[in-house]
Amino acid sequence: GTLSINNVDEAIAAAGYMEVPNENKAEVRSFIGGYLQSTPLLSGDYIKKGQFLISLENLEYIRLQQDFLKAKEELNYLKTVYDRQIILSEEKITSQNNRQQAESDFNSALANFEGLKKMLQMINIDPEKIKPESISSSINLYSPIDGYITKVNAVKGKFAEPTDVIFEIIN
C-alpha cells in the first residue's frame, strides 16, 4: 500500500528491542578487586549519578593506604633534606653531588606519592582524609550516571575481580 497519516485510537503491541547510545550505558567495576558486601538495589531500580551502589572489602585497600601514609612521611623528610642540601650547596659547604642525590631522592619519592594518591582517588578514597587511625578495609562504589539498573552481579561475599561487571546501568 501507500503511506498515509492516520489517527489511531488503540494501543498497538509490537515485539522488538531498543538500542541505547553507548554514552547512556555504564558498567560498574572496581579498579582493585574486593569482596562484595550487601546492596539494597535490584534490577529495574532507578538511581541518580553519584548514588551509593555497594561496598567492597579487601586487605589491599589497607595496604594501599599504609603505603600512601609512608610515602607522605618520606616525602616530607626528603623535602627537608633537599632544601637543606640546596642551602649548603649555595654556601659551598657540600658538594653538588650531594645536592643532586637529594633532588633525585625527593623527585622519586614525589612520583611514588603522587602515584599512590591517584590510585586512592580511583578507588574513591580521599587521600586528604587518610590518617593512621582512619584506615579502612572497604571502599564504596557510586553510580557514574543517572538511569535504571539492568543487571546486578552483586552476591554478598563474592570476590569481584577488576574485570567483573558488578552493575549495568542504562539511562
PDB file of C-alpha atoms in Angstrom:
ATOM      1  CA  GLY A   1       0.000   0.000   0.000  1.00  0.00           C
ATOM      2  CA  THR A   2       0.885   3.622   0.100  1.00  0.00           C
ATOM      3  CA  LEU A   3       1.930   5.558   3.162  1.00  0.00           C
ATOM      4  CA  SER A   4      -0.676   7.742   4.752  1.00  0.00           C
ATOM      5  CA  ILE A   5      -1.196   9.558   8.026  1.00  0.00           C
ATOM      6  CA  ASN A   6      -3.943   8.034  10.179  1.00  0.00           C
ATOM      7  CA  ASN A   7      -5.060   8.684  13.732  1.00  0.00           C
ATOM      8  CA  VAL A   8      -5.005   5.502  15.795  1.00  0.00           C
ATOM      9  CA  ASP A   9      -7.150   5.377  18.928  1.00  0.00           C
ATOM     10  CA  GLU A  10      -5.924   1.984  20.095  1.00  0.00           C
ATOM     11  CA  ALA A  11      -2.626   0.758  21.509  1.00  0.00           C
ATOM     12  CA  ILE A  12      -0.585  -1.338  19.147  1.00  0.00           C
ATOM     13  CA  ALA A  13       1.509  -4.154  20.622  1.00  0.00           C
ATOM     14  CA  ALA A  14       4.737  -4.880  18.785  1.00  0.00           C
ATOM     15  CA  ALA A  15       7.671  -7.098  19.588  1.00  0.00           C
ATOM     16  CA  GLY A  16      11.178  -5.706  19.242  1.00  0.00           C
ATOM     17  CA  TYR A  17      14.152  -4.266  21.031  1.00  0.00           C
ATOM     18  CA  MET A  18      15.637  -0.862  21.558  1.00  0.00           C
ATOM     19  CA  GLU A  19      19.243   0.229  21.228  1.00  0.00           C
ATOM     20  CA  VAL A  20      20.692   2.788  23.621  1.00  0.00           C
ATOM     21  CA  PRO A  21      23.652   5.008  22.653  1.00  0.00           C
ATOM     22  CA  ASN A  22      26.887   4.000  24.381  1.00  0.00           C
ATOM     23  CA  GLU A  23      27.102   7.289  26.308  1.00  0.00           C
ATOM     24  CA  ASN A  24      23.862   6.265  28.068  1.00  0.00           C
ATOM     25  CA  LYS A  25      25.255   2.932  29.269  1.00  0.00           C
ATOM     26  CA  ALA A  26      27.616   2.232  32.142  1.00  0.00           C
ATOM     27  CA  GLU A  27      29.273  -0.862  33.560  1.00  0.00           C
ATOM     28  CA  VAL A  28      30.323  -0.514  37.179  1.00  0.00           C
ATOM     29  CA  ARG A  29      33.562  -2.281  38.121  1.00  0.00           C
ATOM     30  CA  SER A  30      36.257  -1.804  40.729  1.00  0.00           C
ATOM     31  CA  PHE A  31      39.824  -0.916  39.775  1.00  0.00           C
ATOM     32  CA  ILE A  32      41.051  -3.214  42.555  1.00  0.00           C
ATOM     33  CA  GLY A  33      39.075  -6.355  43.316  1.00  0.00           C
ATOM     34  CA  GLY A  34      37.277  -6.875  46.580  1.00  0.00           C
ATOM     35  CA  TYR A  35      34.703  -8.912  48.451  1.00  0.00           C
ATOM     36  CA  LEU A  36      31.199  -7.645  47.769  1.00  0.00           C
ATOM     37  CA  GLN A  37      29.037  -6.529  50.663  1.00  0.00           C
ATOM     38  CA  SER A  38      25.232  -6.446  50.506  1.00  0.00           C
ATOM     39  CA  THR A  39      23.325  -3.949  48.366  1.00  0.00           C
ATOM     40  CA  PRO A  40      19.676  -2.921  48.601  1.00  0.00           C
ATOM     41  CA  LEU A  41      19.476  -2.385  44.823  1.00  0.00           C
ATOM     42  CA  LEU A  42      17.733  -4.664  42.332  1.00  0.00           C
ATOM     43  CA  SER A  43      17.393  -4.773  38.561  1.00  0.00           C
ATOM     44  CA  GLY A  44      14.903  -2.134  37.497  1.00  0.00           C
ATOM     45  CA  ASP A  45      15.738   0.313  40.294  1.00  0.00           C
ATOM     46  CA  TYR A  46      16.261   3.929  39.223  1.00  0.00           C
ATOM     47  CA  ILE A  47      19.408   5.579  40.572  1.00  0.00           C
ATOM     48  CA  LYS A  48      20.984   9.018  40.376  1.00  0.00           C
ATOM     49  CA  LYS A  49      24.566   9.820  39.359  1.00  0.00           C
ATOM     50  CA  GLY A  50      26.802   9.611  42.445  1.00  0.00           C
ATOM     51  CA  GLN A  51      24.363   7.403  44.370  1.00  0.00           C
ATOM     52  CA  PHE A  52      25.906   4.688  46.565  1.00  0.00           C
ATOM     53  CA  LEU A  53      25.773   1.246  44.961  1.00  0.00           C
ATOM     54  CA  ILE A  54      27.821  -1.188  47.054  1.00  0.00           C
ATOM     55  CA  SER A  55      30.832  -1.567  49.356  1.00  0.00           C
ATOM     56  CA  LEU A  56      33.814  -3.788  48.637  1.00  0.00           C
ATOM     57  CA  GLU A  57      36.276  -5.073  51.203  1.00  0.00           C
ATOM     58  CA  ASN A  58      39.884  -6.136  50.692  1.00  0.00           C
ATOM     59  CA  LEU A  59      43.155  -6.157  52.635  1.00  0.00           C
ATOM     60  CA  GLU A  60      44.766  -4.484  49.612  1.00  0.00           C
ATOM     61  CA  TYR A  61      42.857  -1.269  50.419  1.00  0.00           C
ATOM     62  CA  ILE A  62      44.550  -1.209  53.840  1.00  0.00           C
ATOM     63  CA  ARG A  63      47.986  -1.824  52.317  1.00  0.00           C
ATOM     64  CA  LEU A  64      47.465   0.948  49.758  1.00  0.00           C
ATOM     65  CA  GLN A  65      46.564   3.463  52.479  1.00  0.00           C
ATOM     66  CA  GLN A  66      49.559   2.380  54.594  1.00  0.00           C
ATOM     67  CA  ASP A  67      51.875   2.814  51.599  1.00  0.00           C
ATOM     68  CA  PHE A  68      50.391   6.256  50.967  1.00  0.00           C
ATOM     69  CA  LEU A  69      50.980   7.392  54.569  1.00  0.00           C
ATOM     70  CA  LYS A  70      54.565   6.069  54.466  1.00  0.00           C
ATOM     71  CA  ALA A  71      55.184   7.823  51.142  1.00  0.00           C
ATOM     72  CA  LYS A  72      53.766  11.061  52.537  1.00  0.00           C
ATOM     73  CA  GLU A  73      56.109  10.989  55.548  1.00  0.00           C
ATOM     74  CA  GLU A  74      59.087  10.024  53.411  1.00  0.00           C
ATOM     75  CA  LEU A  75      58.296  12.871  51.013  1.00  0.00           C
ATOM     76  CA  ASN A  76      58.181  15.383  53.885  1.00  0.00           C
ATOM     77  CA  TYR A  77      61.534  14.138  55.192  1.00  0.00           C
ATOM     78  CA  LEU A  78      63.216  14.146  51.769  1.00  0.00           C
ATOM     79  CA  LYS A  79      61.872  17.643  51.077  1.00  0.00           C
ATOM     80  CA  THR A  80      63.656  18.973  54.192  1.00  0.00           C
ATOM     81  CA  VAL A  81      66.846  17.109  53.219  1.00  0.00           C
ATOM     82  CA  TYR A  82      66.670  18.518  49.706  1.00  0.00           C
ATOM     83  CA  ASP A  83      66.021  22.075  50.953  1.00  0.00           C
ATOM     84  CA  ARG A  84      68.972  21.739  53.348  1.00  0.00           C
ATOM     85  CA  GLN A  85      71.232  20.482  50.537  1.00  0.00           C
ATOM     86  CA  ILE A  86      70.256  23.474  48.357  1.00  0.00           C
ATOM     87  CA  ILE A  87      71.298  25.884  51.110  1.00  0.00           C
ATOM     88  CA  LEU A  88      74.540  24.006  51.824  1.00  0.00           C
ATOM     89  CA  SER A  89      75.354  23.801  48.122  1.00  0.00           C
ATOM     90  CA  GLU A  90      74.762  27.523  47.608  1.00  0.00           C
ATOM     91  CA  GLU A  91      77.119  28.279  50.513  1.00  0.00           C
ATOM     92  CA  LYS A  92      79.679  25.852  49.066  1.00  0.00           C
ATOM     93  CA  ILE A  93      79.578  23.696  52.220  1.00  0.00           C
ATOM     94  CA  THR A  94      78.587  20.483  50.453  1.00  0.00           C
ATOM     95  CA  SER A  95      79.233  19.028  47.028  1.00  0.00           C
ATOM     96  CA  GLN A  96      76.964  19.364  44.019  1.00  0.00           C
ATOM     97  CA  ASN A  97      76.741  15.573  44.001  1.00  0.00           C
ATOM     98  CA  ASN A  98      75.024  15.552  47.430  1.00  0.00           C
ATOM     99  CA  ARG A  99      72.526  18.134  46.188  1.00  0.00           C
ATOM    100  CA  GLN A 100      71.781  16.116  43.054  1.00  0.00           C
ATOM    101  CA  GLN A 101      71.323  12.931  45.090  1.00  0.00           C
ATOM    102  CA  ALA A 102      68.914  14.711  47.452  1.00  0.00           C
ATOM    103  CA  GLU A 103      66.996  16.108  44.474  1.00  0.00           C
ATOM    104  CA  SER A 104      66.808  12.672  42.859  1.00  0.00           C
ATOM    105  CA  ASP A 105      65.571  11.055  46.092  1.00  0.00           C
ATOM    106  CA  PHE A 106      62.966  13.795  46.543  1.00  0.00           C
ATOM    107  CA  ASN A 107      61.684  13.539  42.953  1.00  0.00           C
ATOM    108  CA  SER A 108      61.475   9.746  43.207  1.00  0.00           C
ATOM    109  CA  ALA A 109      59.506   9.985  46.461  1.00  0.00           C
ATOM    110  CA  LEU A 110      57.254  12.648  44.907  1.00  0.00           C
ATOM    111  CA  ALA A 111      56.444  10.369  41.949  1.00  0.00           C
ATOM    112  CA  ASN A 112      55.657   7.485  44.320  1.00  0.00           C
ATOM    113  CA  PHE A 113      53.455   9.737  46.486  1.00  0.00           C
ATOM    114  CA  GLU A 114      51.526  11.168  43.511  1.00  0.00           C
ATOM    115  CA  GLY A 115      51.017   7.698  42.018  1.00  0.00           C
ATOM    116  CA  LEU A 116      49.586   6.337  45.266  1.00  0.00           C
ATOM    117  CA  LYS A 117      47.404   9.430  45.599  1.00  0.00           C
ATOM    118  CA  LYS A 118      45.907   8.850  42.125  1.00  0.00           C
ATOM    119  CA  MET A 119      45.333   5.163  42.882  1.00  0.00           C
ATOM    120  CA  LEU A 120      43.420   6.064  46.039  1.00  0.00           C
ATOM    121  CA  GLN A 121      41.303   8.599  44.150  1.00  0.00           C
ATOM    122  CA  MET A 122      40.472   5.975  41.520  1.00  0.00           C
ATOM    123  CA  ILE A 123      39.024   3.680  44.195  1.00  0.00           C
ATOM    124  CA  ASN A 124      37.053   6.522  45.829  1.00  0.00           C
ATOM    125  CA  ILE A 125      39.291   7.096  48.845  1.00  0.00           C
ATOM    126  CA  ASP A 126      40.059  10.753  49.565  1.00  0.00           C
ATOM    127  CA  PRO A 127      43.840  10.976  50.186  1.00  0.00           C
ATOM    128  CA  GLU A 128      43.369  14.191  52.182  1.00  0.00           C
ATOM    129  CA  LYS A 129      41.268  12.346  54.769  1.00  0.00           C
ATOM    130  CA  ILE A 130      43.611   9.405  55.370  1.00  0.00           C
ATOM    131  CA  LYS A 131      45.032   9.321  58.881  1.00  0.00           C
ATOM    132  CA  PRO A 132      46.663   6.371  60.638  1.00  0.00           C
ATOM    133  CA  GLU A 133      43.589   5.994  62.855  1.00  0.00           C
ATOM    134  CA  SER A 134      41.119   6.147  59.943  1.00  0.00           C
ATOM    135  CA  ILE A 135      42.498   3.441  57.632  1.00  0.00           C
ATOM    136  CA  SER A 136      39.611   1.474  56.154  1.00  0.00           C
ATOM    137  CA  SER A 137      39.366  -2.021  54.713  1.00  0.00           C
ATOM    138  CA  SER A 138      36.436  -1.118  52.469  1.00  0.00           C
ATOM    139  CA  ILE A 139      35.612   1.177  49.566  1.00  0.00           C
ATOM    140  CA  ASN A 140      32.306   2.347  48.131  1.00  0.00           C
ATOM    141  CA  LEU A 141      31.215   2.287  44.506  1.00  0.00           C
ATOM    142  CA  TYR A 142      28.903   5.014  43.183  1.00  0.00           C
ATOM    143  CA  SER A 143      26.777   5.325  40.071  1.00  0.00           C
ATOM    144  CA  PRO A 144      28.550   7.091  37.181  1.00  0.00           C
ATOM    145  CA  ILE A 145      25.222   8.071  35.519  1.00  0.00           C
ATOM    146  CA  ASP A 146      21.508   8.515  36.180  1.00  0.00           C
ATOM    147  CA  GLY A 147      19.498   5.545  34.979  1.00  0.00           C
ATOM    148  CA  TYR A 148      17.988   2.164  35.598  1.00  0.00           C
ATOM    149  CA  ILE A 149      19.930  -0.831  36.824  1.00  0.00           C
ATOM    150  CA  THR A 150      19.648  -3.546  34.195  1.00  0.00           C
ATOM    151  CA  LYS A 151      21.982  -6.132  35.703  1.00  0.00           C
ATOM    152  CA  VAL A 152      23.125  -6.839  39.266  1.00  0.00           C
ATOM    153  CA  ASN A 153      26.016  -9.281  39.734  1.00  0.00           C
ATOM    154  CA  ALA A 154      26.445  -8.492  43.418  1.00  0.00           C
ATOM    155  CA  VAL A 155      26.348 -11.574  45.612  1.00  0.00           C
ATOM    156  CA  LYS A 156      27.411 -10.876  49.195  1.00  0.00           C
ATOM    157  CA  GLY A 157      30.791 -12.448  49.930  1.00  0.00           C
ATOM    158  CA  LYS A 158      31.704 -12.978  46.260  1.00  0.00           C
ATOM    159  CA  PHE A 159      35.129 -11.681  45.215  1.00  0.00           C
ATOM    160  CA  ALA A 160      34.790  -9.232  42.330  1.00  0.00           C
ATOM    161  CA  GLU A 161      37.824  -9.054  40.061  1.00  0.00           C
ATOM    162  CA  PRO A 162      38.605  -5.754  38.294  1.00  0.00           C
ATOM    163  CA  THR A 163      37.309  -7.352  35.068  1.00  0.00           C
ATOM    164  CA  ASP A 164      33.941  -8.307  36.626  1.00  0.00           C
ATOM    165  CA  VAL A 165      30.909  -6.155  35.876  1.00  0.00           C
ATOM    166  CA  ILE A 166      29.099  -5.606  39.187  1.00  0.00           C
ATOM    167  CA  PHE A 167      26.260  -3.410  37.885  1.00  0.00           C
ATOM    168  CA  GLU A 168      24.999  -2.393  34.448  1.00  0.00           C
ATOM    169  CA  ILE A 169      23.111   0.886  34.242  1.00  0.00           C
ATOM    170  CA  ILE A 170      21.188   2.317  31.294  1.00  0.00           C
ATOM    171  CA  ASN A 171      19.751   5.801  31.003  1.00  0.00           C
TER     172      ASN A 171
END
